[in-house]
C-alpha cells in the first residue's frame, strides 16, 4: 500500500514516469521504423520516435525533457561521439519544444489534448504534424550540408529537392500524424491503467448503433483479404492484386470502417495496419529501375490515405454525436431538464404494460405569478430528485407543460409503490429564498397497454382525477372513477371548443338584452350572450363560457360582444338616442393590459360616447389579480365608461377588496335577493352592502327580482336599480330597435 501511494504521489515528477518512459518506449518505437535503400542511399518510410517524444512533451510538459535527453543519448546515440550526440539531441529538442509551445499557446486547456475533436484538427495538423516534421527535416538537411552530421549523409540524400528528401519528409509527416495520438494513448494507459476501461467504453459509444456483428465480421474479413494479398511474395505468376494496386482497394474499405466504427477504433486499426504494411513494403513494391519513383508514390499514397481515413472517421463520429445530442434534446425539456411528453410517448410505445402516475400541482401557477418562473422550474427539479429513490430501473419522471408531471412505473406491485410515492411527496419540503413552500399535489394513476393511441386525452382524464385527489388527499385510480364518463366529458369540451371557434369566425352568437330599471329614471339594458346551437336553439352561457375560459377564448368572445354591441348602437343611434348598454367581461379581459386600448379604439371607430357603456366585472374572479384589474378599471373610467361589480358577495374577502375598488355600480348577487323575505341573515347582508355602497358613492343593483314583494323590499333598502324576470325577460337585442322592448325611463311607474 505504501509503495502504491508513493507511486501515485511521485509518478508525474521529472524523475518518475517522465524519466523512465522514454527509456522504455523509444526502443519499441524504433522497432516500428521502416527504412529502404534507393540509389545508394537510405530513406525512411515510417519514423515513429519523433512522434513518441512529442507525445511525452504534450503529456508531461517540460518535466519530460530530462527523460527525452536520456532516451536520445542511451537509445539513439550509442556509438556516436560526443559532438554528434549533442547535435542529435538538439536536432530532436528544437522541433519538440517549439511544437509543444506553439500548440499550448493555441490550445492551452488540458482536455483539448483528447483526440477526435474536429474543431482542433487544423491546429493539430500544423503543430503536431507539419511543423515538427518540417523543422526536423530542415535541421537534418542543414546538419548534413554543413557536415555537422556526416553519419547521416546517406539518410539525407544529395539535396532538399531529391526523392530522398521527399520520402523522408513524407515518413515524418505520417509518423507524426498517426504516431502522436497512438503514443499519447499508450502513455496515458501506462500512467493510469484504469483509463483503458474508459477508453474501451468510449470506443464502443462511437460505433454506430446500427452496426451489427455480421457487418463487423464482413469488414474485418475484407481487410484481412486485402492485407493478405499485399503480403503475398512476388512471383512471375502473380496477379495485379498482389501489387500496390491493392492499396487503392484498401482505401474504400477503410472509409467504410471510418463511417461506421468511429474515430477511436479506426485510428488504432489504421495506424497498426499502416506500420505493418509499410514494414513489408518489399512484398508489393518490387525493386526495378524506377524503384525510387514507385516508392515515393506509394509513400505519398499512404500519407493521403492516412489523412482521409482519420479525418472521415472524425467527421462521421462527430456527426453521430451531434445527431444523438439533438435527438436527446428533442426528448428533454431545455428549461426543466426533465424528459418531456415525446420521451414519455416513446417509452410507452417500447413497453408492453405501464402504469402512468399523474402529479398535478395547481398552486405552482400562483407561486409562479408571485415569485417568478424559476420557483416552478426548481420545484419540479427538486421534486424529481426527491422521488428518484422510489423509482426502479427503467422508470422515469417526465415534465409536462404548466404545473403537471408524470411518472411512468412498471406494473409490479404498483399500488403499494404509488402509495409510497404519495407518502414521500407529502414529506417533500421546498425552500425558496429562505421560505418553506409546500403546495398540495394531486396524484392519479392508471394502467396502459402499448400502443397508447390517445395519450393527450388520457392525460387530460388523469388531470381531472388528480383534482379529486387534491380533495381526498389520496391517490385516485382512473379505472375506479368512471373513465368512460370522463372521456365523454373531455370530448364534449373539445366539441364545444370547436363550436366556439366556428362561432367566432362566422358570428354564430346571439345578443340578448334584459332591462335594468332605475328608480330615478336612468334605466339601461344588460347585454347577454347566447350561442346558437342546432335547430335554432340558444345555448346559455353557463354551458360554454367555462369551456371558453379553460381554452383561452374568453377575451376573443368579449371583444366580439363589445364590437357587435357598439355596432348595434351606432346603426340605431337615431331610433335609440342615448341608449345605454351593459356588457360583461371575463377575468382574462379584465386583467388584460391591452383591453382598455381596444375599448378606446372601438368607441372611436363607432362614434360611441363612453357614458353609454357599462362594464360588468365579476368580483369573485377578476379581482384575484387586483393590481392589473384596478388599473384597467381606472383606464375605462377615464374613457367615460362606468364600472359595475357583478355578483357581489360571492367572492373571497369581498368587503376588504371593495375598499380598494372605485367602481360606480354594485350588483348584489341574486342568491341574497331570492331569500330577502325569508332569511333575516340575507336581509342584513343586503342592508350592510347597501350602506357600504352609499359610503363609497356607489349605486346598487338587485338581481333576480322575481316578484312585487321582492321589489318592495329592495326599495325599502334603498336599492337604486332592479333586474329580474318581474322587471323584464331577456329578448333579442334587435327587439330594442323594433320597439318590442320599450326602454323604461322610470322605475317608479311599476310600484
JSON list of C-alpha atoms in Angstrom, two decimals, residues 67-268:
[
{"chain": "A", "resi": 67, "resn": "UNK", "atom": "CA", "xyz": [13.88, 11.73, -19.83]},
{"chain": "A", "resi": 68, "resn": "UNK", "atom": "CA", "xyz": [13.88, 12.70, -23.50]},
{"chain": "A", "resi": 69, "resn": "UNK", "atom": "CA", "xyz": [17.55, 13.70, -23.35]},
{"chain": "A", "resi": 70, "resn": "UNK", "atom": "CA", "xyz": [18.44, 10.48, -21.53]},
{"chain": "A", "resi": 71, "resn": "UNK", "atom": "CA", "xyz": [16.49, 8.42, -24.08]},
{"chain": "A", "resi": 72, "resn": "UNK", "atom": "CA", "xyz": [18.23, 10.11, -27.01]},
{"chain": "A", "resi": 73, "resn": "UNK", "atom": "CA", "xyz": [21.68, 9.53, -25.54]},
{"chain": "A", "resi": 74, "resn": "UNK", "atom": "CA", "xyz": [21.08, 5.95, -24.43]},
{"chain": "A", "resi": 75, "resn": "UNK", "atom": "CA", "xyz": [18.85, 4.64, -27.26]},
{"chain": "A", "resi": 76, "resn": "UNK", "atom": "CA", "xyz": [19.50, 6.73, -30.39]},
{"chain": "A", "resi": 77, "resn": "UNK", "atom": "CA", "xyz": [23.13, 7.90, -29.98]},
{"chain": "A", "resi": 78, "resn": "UNK", "atom": "CA", "xyz": [25.11, 4.83, -28.85]},
{"chain": "A", "resi": 79, "resn": "UNK", "atom": "CA", "xyz": [28.29, 4.54, -30.90]},
{"chain": "A", "resi": 80, "resn": "UNK", "atom": "CA", "xyz": [28.42, 8.24, -31.76]},
{"chain": "A", "resi": 81, "resn": "UNK", "atom": "CA", "xyz": [30.99, 10.68, -30.49]},
{"chain": "A", "resi": 82, "resn": "UNK", "atom": "CA", "xyz": [30.02, 13.45, -28.07]},
{"chain": "A", "resi": 83, "resn": "UNK", "atom": "CA", "xyz": [29.65, 16.29, -30.62]},
{"chain": "A", "resi": 84, "resn": "UNK", "atom": "CA", "xyz": [27.40, 14.15, -32.80]},
{"chain": "A", "resi": 85, "resn": "UNK", "atom": "CA", "xyz": [25.34, 13.10, -29.77]},
{"chain": "A", "resi": 86, "resn": "UNK", "atom": "CA", "xyz": [24.89, 16.73, -28.73]},
{"chain": "A", "resi": 87, "resn": "UNK", "atom": "CA", "xyz": [23.89, 17.65, -32.27]},
{"chain": "A", "resi": 88, "resn": "UNK", "atom": "CA", "xyz": [21.36, 14.80, -32.43]},
{"chain": "A", "resi": 89, "resn": "UNK", "atom": "CA", "xyz": [19.94, 15.87, -29.05]},
{"chain": "A", "resi": 90, "resn": "UNK", "atom": "CA", "xyz": [19.31, 19.43, -30.23]},
{"chain": "A", "resi": 91, "resn": "UNK", "atom": "CA", "xyz": [18.07, 18.03, -33.53]},
{"chain": "A", "resi": 92, "resn": "UNK", "atom": "CA", "xyz": [15.18, 16.50, -31.55]},
{"chain": "A", "resi": 93, "resn": "UNK", "atom": "CA", "xyz": [14.73, 19.12, -28.82]},
{"chain": "A", "resi": 94, "resn": "UNK", "atom": "CA", "xyz": [14.31, 22.13, -31.12]},
{"chain": "A", "resi": 95, "resn": "UNK", "atom": "CA", "xyz": [11.24, 20.84, -33.04]},
{"chain": "A", "resi": 96, "resn": "UNK", "atom": "CA", "xyz": [9.82, 19.22, -29.90]},
{"chain": "A", "resi": 97, "resn": "UNK", "atom": "CA", "xyz": [9.92, 22.33, -27.71]},
{"chain": "A", "resi": 98, "resn": "UNK", "atom": "CA", "xyz": [8.74, 24.66, -30.47]},
{"chain": "A", "resi": 99, "resn": "UNK", "atom": "CA", "xyz": [5.83, 22.36, -31.41]},
{"chain": "A", "resi": 100, "resn": "UNK", "atom": "CA", "xyz": [4.85, 21.83, -27.77]},
{"chain": "A", "resi": 101, "resn": "UNK", "atom": "CA", "xyz": [4.99, 25.57, -27.02]},
{"chain": "A", "resi": 102, "resn": "UNK", "atom": "CA", "xyz": [3.05, 26.56, -30.12]},
{"chain": "A", "resi": 103, "resn": "UNK", "atom": "CA", "xyz": [0.30, 24.03, -29.51]},
{"chain": "A", "resi": 104, "resn": "UNK", "atom": "CA", "xyz": [-0.01, 25.06, -25.85]},
{"chain": "A", "resi": 105, "resn": "UNK", "atom": "CA", "xyz": [-0.48, 28.69, -26.88]},
{"chain": "A", "resi": 106, "resn": "UNK", "atom": "CA", "xyz": [-3.35, 27.90, -29.24]},
{"chain": "A", "resi": 107, "resn": "UNK", "atom": "CA", "xyz": [-4.88, 25.02, -27.24]},
{"chain": "A", "resi": 108, "resn": "UNK", "atom": "CA", "xyz": [-3.98, 25.73, -23.59]},
{"chain": "A", "resi": 109, "resn": "UNK", "atom": "CA", "xyz": [-6.59, 23.54, -21.89]},
{"chain": "A", "resi": 110, "resn": "UNK", "atom": "CA", "xyz": [-5.57, 20.04, -20.88]},
{"chain": "A", "resi": 111, "resn": "UNK", "atom": "CA", "xyz": [-8.70, 18.37, -22.16]},
{"chain": "A", "resi": 112, "resn": "UNK", "atom": "CA", "xyz": [-8.06, 19.76, -25.63]},
{"chain": "A", "resi": 113, "resn": "UNK", "atom": "CA", "xyz": [-5.41, 17.04, -25.97]},
{"chain": "A", "resi": 114, "resn": "UNK", "atom": "CA", "xyz": [-8.15, 14.42, -26.29]},
{"chain": "A", "resi": 115, "resn": "UNK", "atom": "CA", "xyz": [-8.02, 13.38, -29.92]},
{"chain": "A", "resi": 116, "resn": "UNK", "atom": "CA", "xyz": [-11.09, 13.21, -32.12]},
{"chain": "A", "resi": 117, "resn": "UNK", "atom": "CA", "xyz": [-12.26, 16.85, -31.98]},
{"chain": "A", "resi": 118, "resn": "UNK", "atom": "CA", "xyz": [-12.70, 18.24, -35.49]},
{"chain": "A", "resi": 119, "resn": "UNK", "atom": "CA", "xyz": [-12.54, 21.80, -34.16]},
{"chain": "A", "resi": 120, "resn": "UNK", "atom": "CA", "xyz": [-8.87, 21.37, -33.20]},
{"chain": "A", "resi": 121, "resn": "UNK", "atom": "CA", "xyz": [-7.90, 19.41, -36.31]},
{"chain": "A", "resi": 122, "resn": "UNK", "atom": "CA", "xyz": [-6.17, 22.36, -38.08]},
{"chain": "A", "resi": 123, "resn": "UNK", "atom": "CA", "xyz": [-4.02, 23.17, -35.04]},
{"chain": "A", "resi": 124, "resn": "UNK", "atom": "CA", "xyz": [-3.02, 19.55, -34.54]},
{"chain": "A", "resi": 125, "resn": "UNK", "atom": "CA", "xyz": [-2.13, 19.12, -38.21]},
{"chain": "A", "resi": 126, "resn": "UNK", "atom": "CA", "xyz": [0.10, 22.17, -38.02]},
{"chain": "A", "resi": 127, "resn": "UNK", "atom": "CA", "xyz": [1.72, 21.88, -34.58]},
{"chain": "A", "resi": 128, "resn": "UNK", "atom": "CA", "xyz": [1.84, 18.08, -34.23]},
{"chain": "A", "resi": 129, "resn": "UNK", "atom": "CA", "xyz": [2.43, 17.07, -37.83]},
{"chain": "A", "resi": 130, "resn": "UNK", "atom": "CA", "xyz": [3.58, 19.71, -40.31]},
{"chain": "A", "resi": 131, "resn": "UNK", "atom": "CA", "xyz": [5.69, 21.92, -38.02]},
{"chain": "A", "resi": 132, "resn": "UNK", "atom": "CA", "xyz": [7.78, 19.26, -36.19]},
{"chain": "A", "resi": 133, "resn": "UNK", "atom": "CA", "xyz": [8.30, 17.21, -39.37]},
{"chain": "A", "resi": 134, "resn": "UNK", "atom": "CA", "xyz": [9.34, 20.29, -41.36]},
{"chain": "A", "resi": 135, "resn": "UNK", "atom": "CA", "xyz": [11.72, 21.61, -38.70]},
{"chain": "A", "resi": 136, "resn": "UNK", "atom": "CA", "xyz": [13.20, 18.13, -38.17]},
{"chain": "A", "resi": 137, "resn": "UNK", "atom": "CA", "xyz": [13.77, 17.65, -41.91]},
{"chain": "A", "resi": 138, "resn": "UNK", "atom": "CA", "xyz": [15.23, 21.13, -42.32]},
{"chain": "A", "resi": 139, "resn": "UNK", "atom": "CA", "xyz": [17.67, 20.62, -39.43]},
{"chain": "A", "resi": 140, "resn": "UNK", "atom": "CA", "xyz": [18.72, 17.25, -40.87]},
{"chain": "A", "resi": 141, "resn": "UNK", "atom": "CA", "xyz": [19.49, 18.79, -44.25]},
{"chain": "A", "resi": 142, "resn": "UNK", "atom": "CA", "xyz": [21.28, 21.73, -42.63]},
{"chain": "A", "resi": 143, "resn": "UNK", "atom": "CA", "xyz": [23.46, 19.49, -40.44]},
{"chain": "A", "resi": 144, "resn": "UNK", "atom": "CA", "xyz": [24.46, 17.32, -43.37]},
{"chain": "A", "resi": 145, "resn": "UNK", "atom": "CA", "xyz": [25.09, 20.34, -45.61]},
{"chain": "A", "resi": 146, "resn": "UNK", "atom": "CA", "xyz": [27.42, 21.91, -43.05]},
{"chain": "A", "resi": 147, "resn": "UNK", "atom": "CA", "xyz": [28.94, 18.47, -42.37]},
{"chain": "A", "resi": 148, "resn": "UNK", "atom": "CA", "xyz": [27.88, 18.56, -38.75]},
{"chain": "A", "resi": 149, "resn": "UNK", "atom": "CA", "xyz": [26.39, 15.06, -39.10]},
{"chain": "A", "resi": 150, "resn": "UNK", "atom": "CA", "xyz": [28.36, 13.23, -41.75]},
{"chain": "A", "resi": 151, "resn": "UNK", "atom": "CA", "xyz": [26.99, 9.96, -40.38]},
{"chain": "A", "resi": 152, "resn": "UNK", "atom": "CA", "xyz": [23.54, 10.96, -41.66]},
{"chain": "A", "resi": 153, "resn": "UNK", "atom": "CA", "xyz": [24.63, 11.73, -45.22]},
{"chain": "A", "resi": 154, "resn": "UNK", "atom": "CA", "xyz": [23.17, 8.52, -46.62]},
{"chain": "A", "resi": 155, "resn": "UNK", "atom": "CA", "xyz": [19.82, 9.30, -44.96]},
{"chain": "A", "resi": 156, "resn": "UNK", "atom": "CA", "xyz": [19.60, 12.95, -46.01]},
{"chain": "A", "resi": 157, "resn": "UNK", "atom": "CA", "xyz": [20.45, 12.41, -49.62]},
{"chain": "A", "resi": 158, "resn": "UNK", "atom": "CA", "xyz": [22.12, 14.81, -52.02]},
{"chain": "A", "resi": 159, "resn": "UNK", "atom": "CA", "xyz": [19.84, 17.82, -51.52]},
{"chain": "A", "resi": 160, "resn": "UNK", "atom": "CA", "xyz": [16.46, 19.13, -50.39]},
{"chain": "A", "resi": 161, "resn": "UNK", "atom": "CA", "xyz": [14.66, 18.58, -53.71]},
{"chain": "A", "resi": 162, "resn": "UNK", "atom": "CA", "xyz": [15.55, 14.94, -54.24]},
{"chain": "A", "resi": 163, "resn": "UNK", "atom": "CA", "xyz": [13.47, 11.79, -53.85]},
{"chain": "A", "resi": 164, "resn": "UNK", "atom": "CA", "xyz": [15.48, 11.03, -50.71]},
{"chain": "A", "resi": 165, "resn": "UNK", "atom": "CA", "xyz": [14.25, 14.21, -49.03]},
{"chain": "A", "resi": 166, "resn": "UNK", "atom": "CA", "xyz": [10.68, 13.79, -50.30]},
{"chain": "A", "resi": 167, "resn": "UNK", "atom": "CA", "xyz": [10.31, 10.23, -49.00]},
{"chain": "A", "resi": 168, "resn": "UNK", "atom": "CA", "xyz": [11.94, 11.12, -45.67]},
{"chain": "A", "resi": 169, "resn": "UNK", "atom": "CA", "xyz": [9.65, 14.11, -45.24]},
{"chain": "A", "resi": 170, "resn": "UNK", "atom": "CA", "xyz": [6.57, 12.03, -46.03]},
{"chain": "A", "resi": 171, "resn": "UNK", "atom": "CA", "xyz": [7.62, 9.42, -43.47]},
{"chain": "A", "resi": 172, "resn": "UNK", "atom": "CA", "xyz": [7.99, 12.13, -40.80]},
{"chain": "A", "resi": 173, "resn": "UNK", "atom": "CA", "xyz": [4.56, 13.53, -41.66]},
{"chain": "A", "resi": 174, "resn": "UNK", "atom": "CA", "xyz": [2.97, 10.07, -41.49]},
{"chain": "A", "resi": 175, "resn": "UNK", "atom": "CA", "xyz": [4.76, 9.22, -38.26]},
{"chain": "A", "resi": 176, "resn": "UNK", "atom": "CA", "xyz": [3.64, 12.42, -36.53]},
{"chain": "A", "resi": 177, "resn": "UNK", "atom": "CA", "xyz": [0.08, 12.33, -37.87]},
{"chain": "A", "resi": 178, "resn": "UNK", "atom": "CA", "xyz": [-0.64, 8.74, -36.83]},
{"chain": "A", "resi": 179, "resn": "UNK", "atom": "CA", "xyz": [2.00, 8.17, -34.16]},
{"chain": "A", "resi": 180, "resn": "UNK", "atom": "CA", "xyz": [1.29, 11.11, -31.81]},
{"chain": "A", "resi": 181, "resn": "UNK", "atom": "CA", "xyz": [-2.28, 10.00, -30.91]},
{"chain": "A", "resi": 182, "resn": "UNK", "atom": "CA", "xyz": [-1.19, 6.36, -30.58]},
{"chain": "A", "resi": 183, "resn": "UNK", "atom": "CA", "xyz": [1.80, 7.22, -28.40]},
{"chain": "A", "resi": 184, "resn": "UNK", "atom": "CA", "xyz": [-0.28, 9.57, -26.27]},
{"chain": "A", "resi": 185, "resn": "UNK", "atom": "CA", "xyz": [-2.81, 6.77, -25.69]},
{"chain": "A", "resi": 186, "resn": "UNK", "atom": "CA", "xyz": [-0.07, 4.31, -24.67]},
{"chain": "A", "resi": 187, "resn": "UNK", "atom": "CA", "xyz": [1.44, 6.83, -22.24]},
{"chain": "A", "resi": 188, "resn": "UNK", "atom": "CA", "xyz": [-1.94, 7.57, -20.70]},
{"chain": "A", "resi": 189, "resn": "UNK", "atom": "CA", "xyz": [-2.75, 3.88, -20.21]},
{"chain": "A", "resi": 190, "resn": "UNK", "atom": "CA", "xyz": [0.66, 3.23, -18.62]},
{"chain": "A", "resi": 191, "resn": "UNK", "atom": "CA", "xyz": [0.20, 6.16, -16.25]},
{"chain": "A", "resi": 192, "resn": "UNK", "atom": "CA", "xyz": [-3.37, 5.17, -15.33]},
{"chain": "A", "resi": 193, "resn": "UNK", "atom": "CA", "xyz": [-4.25, 1.58, -16.37]},
{"chain": "A", "resi": 194, "resn": "UNK", "atom": "CA", "xyz": [-7.92, 2.09, -15.46]},
{"chain": "A", "resi": 195, "resn": "UNK", "atom": "CA", "xyz": [-8.17, 4.53, -18.33]},
{"chain": "A", "resi": 196, "resn": "UNK", "atom": "CA", "xyz": [-8.16, 1.53, -20.67]},
{"chain": "A", "resi": 197, "resn": "UNK", "atom": "CA", "xyz": [-11.63, 0.60, -19.44]},
{"chain": "A", "resi": 198, "resn": "UNK", "atom": "CA", "xyz": [-12.87, 4.13, -20.02]},
{"chain": "A", "resi": 199, "resn": "UNK", "atom": "CA", "xyz": [-11.25, 4.19, -23.45]},
{"chain": "A", "resi": 200, "resn": "UNK", "atom": "CA", "xyz": [-12.95, 0.94, -24.48]},
{"chain": "A", "resi": 201, "resn": "UNK", "atom": "CA", "xyz": [-16.28, 2.31, -23.25]},
{"chain": "A", "resi": 202, "resn": "UNK", "atom": "CA", "xyz": [-15.81, 5.48, -25.31]},
{"chain": "A", "resi": 203, "resn": "UNK", "atom": "CA", "xyz": [-14.74, 3.39, -28.28]},
{"chain": "A", "resi": 204, "resn": "UNK", "atom": "CA", "xyz": [-17.99, 1.40, -28.12]},
{"chain": "A", "resi": 205, "resn": "UNK", "atom": "CA", "xyz": [-20.06, 4.56, -27.84]},
{"chain": "A", "resi": 206, "resn": "UNK", "atom": "CA", "xyz": [-18.52, 5.93, -31.03]},
{"chain": "A", "resi": 207, "resn": "UNK", "atom": "CA", "xyz": [-19.54, 2.88, -33.07]},
{"chain": "A", "resi": 208, "resn": "UNK", "atom": "CA", "xyz": [-22.76, 3.41, -34.98]},
{"chain": "A", "resi": 209, "resn": "UNK", "atom": "CA", "xyz": [-25.59, 1.74, -33.01]},
{"chain": "A", "resi": 210, "resn": "UNK", "atom": "CA", "xyz": [-26.88, 0.17, -36.22]},
{"chain": "A", "resi": 211, "resn": "UNK", "atom": "CA", "xyz": [-23.63, -1.77, -36.76]},
{"chain": "A", "resi": 212, "resn": "UNK", "atom": "CA", "xyz": [-24.21, -5.50, -36.41]},
{"chain": "A", "resi": 213, "resn": "UNK", "atom": "CA", "xyz": [-21.78, -8.30, -35.64]},
{"chain": "A", "resi": 214, "resn": "UNK", "atom": "CA", "xyz": [-22.23, -9.55, -39.21]},
{"chain": "A", "resi": 215, "resn": "UNK", "atom": "CA", "xyz": [-21.20, -6.20, -40.68]},
{"chain": "A", "resi": 216, "resn": "UNK", "atom": "CA", "xyz": [-18.17, -6.03, -38.39]},
{"chain": "A", "resi": 217, "resn": "UNK", "atom": "CA", "xyz": [-17.19, -9.54, -39.45]},
{"chain": "A", "resi": 218, "resn": "UNK", "atom": "CA", "xyz": [-17.55, -8.82, -43.17]},
{"chain": "A", "resi": 219, "resn": "UNK", "atom": "CA", "xyz": [-15.47, -5.67, -42.86]},
{"chain": "A", "resi": 220, "resn": "UNK", "atom": "CA", "xyz": [-12.74, -7.44, -40.90]},
{"chain": "A", "resi": 221, "resn": "UNK", "atom": "CA", "xyz": [-12.65, -10.25, -43.47]},
{"chain": "A", "resi": 222, "resn": "UNK", "atom": "CA", "xyz": [-12.32, -7.75, -46.32]},
{"chain": "A", "resi": 223, "resn": "UNK", "atom": "CA", "xyz": [-9.41, -6.01, -44.57]},
{"chain": "A", "resi": 224, "resn": "UNK", "atom": "CA", "xyz": [-7.65, -9.31, -43.89]},
{"chain": "A", "resi": 225, "resn": "UNK", "atom": "CA", "xyz": [-8.05, -10.42, -47.51]},
{"chain": "A", "resi": 226, "resn": "UNK", "atom": "CA", "xyz": [-6.58, -7.16, -48.86]},
{"chain": "A", "resi": 227, "resn": "UNK", "atom": "CA", "xyz": [-3.68, -7.22, -46.39]},
{"chain": "A", "resi": 228, "resn": "UNK", "atom": "CA", "xyz": [-3.06, -10.87, -47.26]},
{"chain": "A", "resi": 229, "resn": "UNK", "atom": "CA", "xyz": [-2.93, -10.01, -50.96]},
{"chain": "A", "resi": 230, "resn": "UNK", "atom": "CA", "xyz": [-0.39, -7.29, -50.23]},
{"chain": "A", "resi": 231, "resn": "UNK", "atom": "CA", "xyz": [1.85, -9.62, -48.26]},
{"chain": "A", "resi": 232, "resn": "UNK", "atom": "CA", "xyz": [1.91, -12.45, -50.82]},
{"chain": "A", "resi": 233, "resn": "UNK", "atom": "CA", "xyz": [5.52, -12.73, -52.07]},
{"chain": "A", "resi": 234, "resn": "UNK", "atom": "CA", "xyz": [6.09, -11.50, -55.59]},
{"chain": "A", "resi": 235, "resn": "UNK", "atom": "CA", "xyz": [6.23, -14.21, -58.29]},
{"chain": "A", "resi": 236, "resn": "UNK", "atom": "CA", "xyz": [6.12, -14.38, -62.06]},
{"chain": "A", "resi": 237, "resn": "UNK", "atom": "CA", "xyz": [2.58, -15.77, -61.97]},
{"chain": "A", "resi": 238, "resn": "UNK", "atom": "CA", "xyz": [1.29, -13.13, -59.54]},
{"chain": "A", "resi": 239, "resn": "UNK", "atom": "CA", "xyz": [-1.80, -11.10, -60.47]},
{"chain": "A", "resi": 240, "resn": "UNK", "atom": "CA", "xyz": [-2.34, -7.37, -60.25]},
{"chain": "A", "resi": 241, "resn": "UNK", "atom": "CA", "xyz": [-3.95, -7.81, -56.83]},
{"chain": "A", "resi": 242, "resn": "UNK", "atom": "CA", "xyz": [-0.61, -8.83, -55.35]},
{"chain": "A", "resi": 243, "resn": "UNK", "atom": "CA", "xyz": [0.91, -5.43, -56.27]},
{"chain": "A", "resi": 244, "resn": "UNK", "atom": "CA", "xyz": [0.48, -2.00, -54.74]},
{"chain": "A", "resi": 245, "resn": "UNK", "atom": "CA", "xyz": [-2.75, -1.71, -56.75]},
{"chain": "A", "resi": 246, "resn": "UNK", "atom": "CA", "xyz": [-4.39, -3.38, -53.73]},
{"chain": "A", "resi": 247, "resn": "UNK", "atom": "CA", "xyz": [-3.68, -0.18, -51.76]},
{"chain": "A", "resi": 248, "resn": "UNK", "atom": "CA", "xyz": [-6.32, 1.61, -53.84]},
{"chain": "A", "resi": 249, "resn": "UNK", "atom": "CA", "xyz": [-8.81, -1.13, -52.89]},
{"chain": "A", "resi": 250, "resn": "UNK", "atom": "CA", "xyz": [-7.88, -0.78, -49.23]},
{"chain": "A", "resi": 251, "resn": "UNK", "atom": "CA", "xyz": [-8.99, 2.88, -49.13]},
{"chain": "A", "resi": 252, "resn": "UNK", "atom": "CA", "xyz": [-12.77, 2.36, -49.71]},
{"chain": "A", "resi": 253, "resn": "UNK", "atom": "CA", "xyz": [-12.81, -0.49, -47.21]},
{"chain": "A", "resi": 254, "resn": "UNK", "atom": "CA", "xyz": [-11.16, 1.73, -44.60]},
{"chain": "A", "resi": 255, "resn": "UNK", "atom": "CA", "xyz": [-13.58, 4.55, -45.43]},
{"chain": "A", "resi": 256, "resn": "UNK", "atom": "CA", "xyz": [-16.41, 2.11, -44.82]},
{"chain": "A", "resi": 257, "resn": "UNK", "atom": "CA", "xyz": [-14.96, 1.46, -41.37]},
{"chain": "A", "resi": 258, "resn": "UNK", "atom": "CA", "xyz": [-14.44, 5.19, -40.76]},
{"chain": "A", "resi": 259, "resn": "UNK", "atom": "CA", "xyz": [-18.09, 5.97, -41.45]},
{"chain": "A", "resi": 260, "resn": "UNK", "atom": "CA", "xyz": [-19.38, 3.16, -39.26]},
{"chain": "A", "resi": 261, "resn": "UNK", "atom": "CA", "xyz": [-16.94, 2.37, -36.45]},
{"chain": "A", "resi": 262, "resn": "UNK", "atom": "CA", "xyz": [-15.84, 5.77, -35.14]},
{"chain": "A", "resi": 263, "resn": "UNK", "atom": "CA", "xyz": [-12.58, 7.65, -34.75]},
{"chain": "A", "resi": 264, "resn": "UNK", "atom": "CA", "xyz": [-11.05, 5.88, -31.75]},
{"chain": "A", "resi": 265, "resn": "UNK", "atom": "CA", "xyz": [-11.24, 2.38, -33.20]},
{"chain": "A", "resi": 266, "resn": "UNK", "atom": "CA", "xyz": [-10.26, 3.34, -36.72]},
{"chain": "A", "resi": 267, "resn": "UNK", "atom": "CA", "xyz": [-7.30, 5.48, -35.58]},
{"chain": "A", "resi": 268, "resn": "UNK", "atom": "CA", "xyz": [-5.79, 2.45, -33.83]}
]
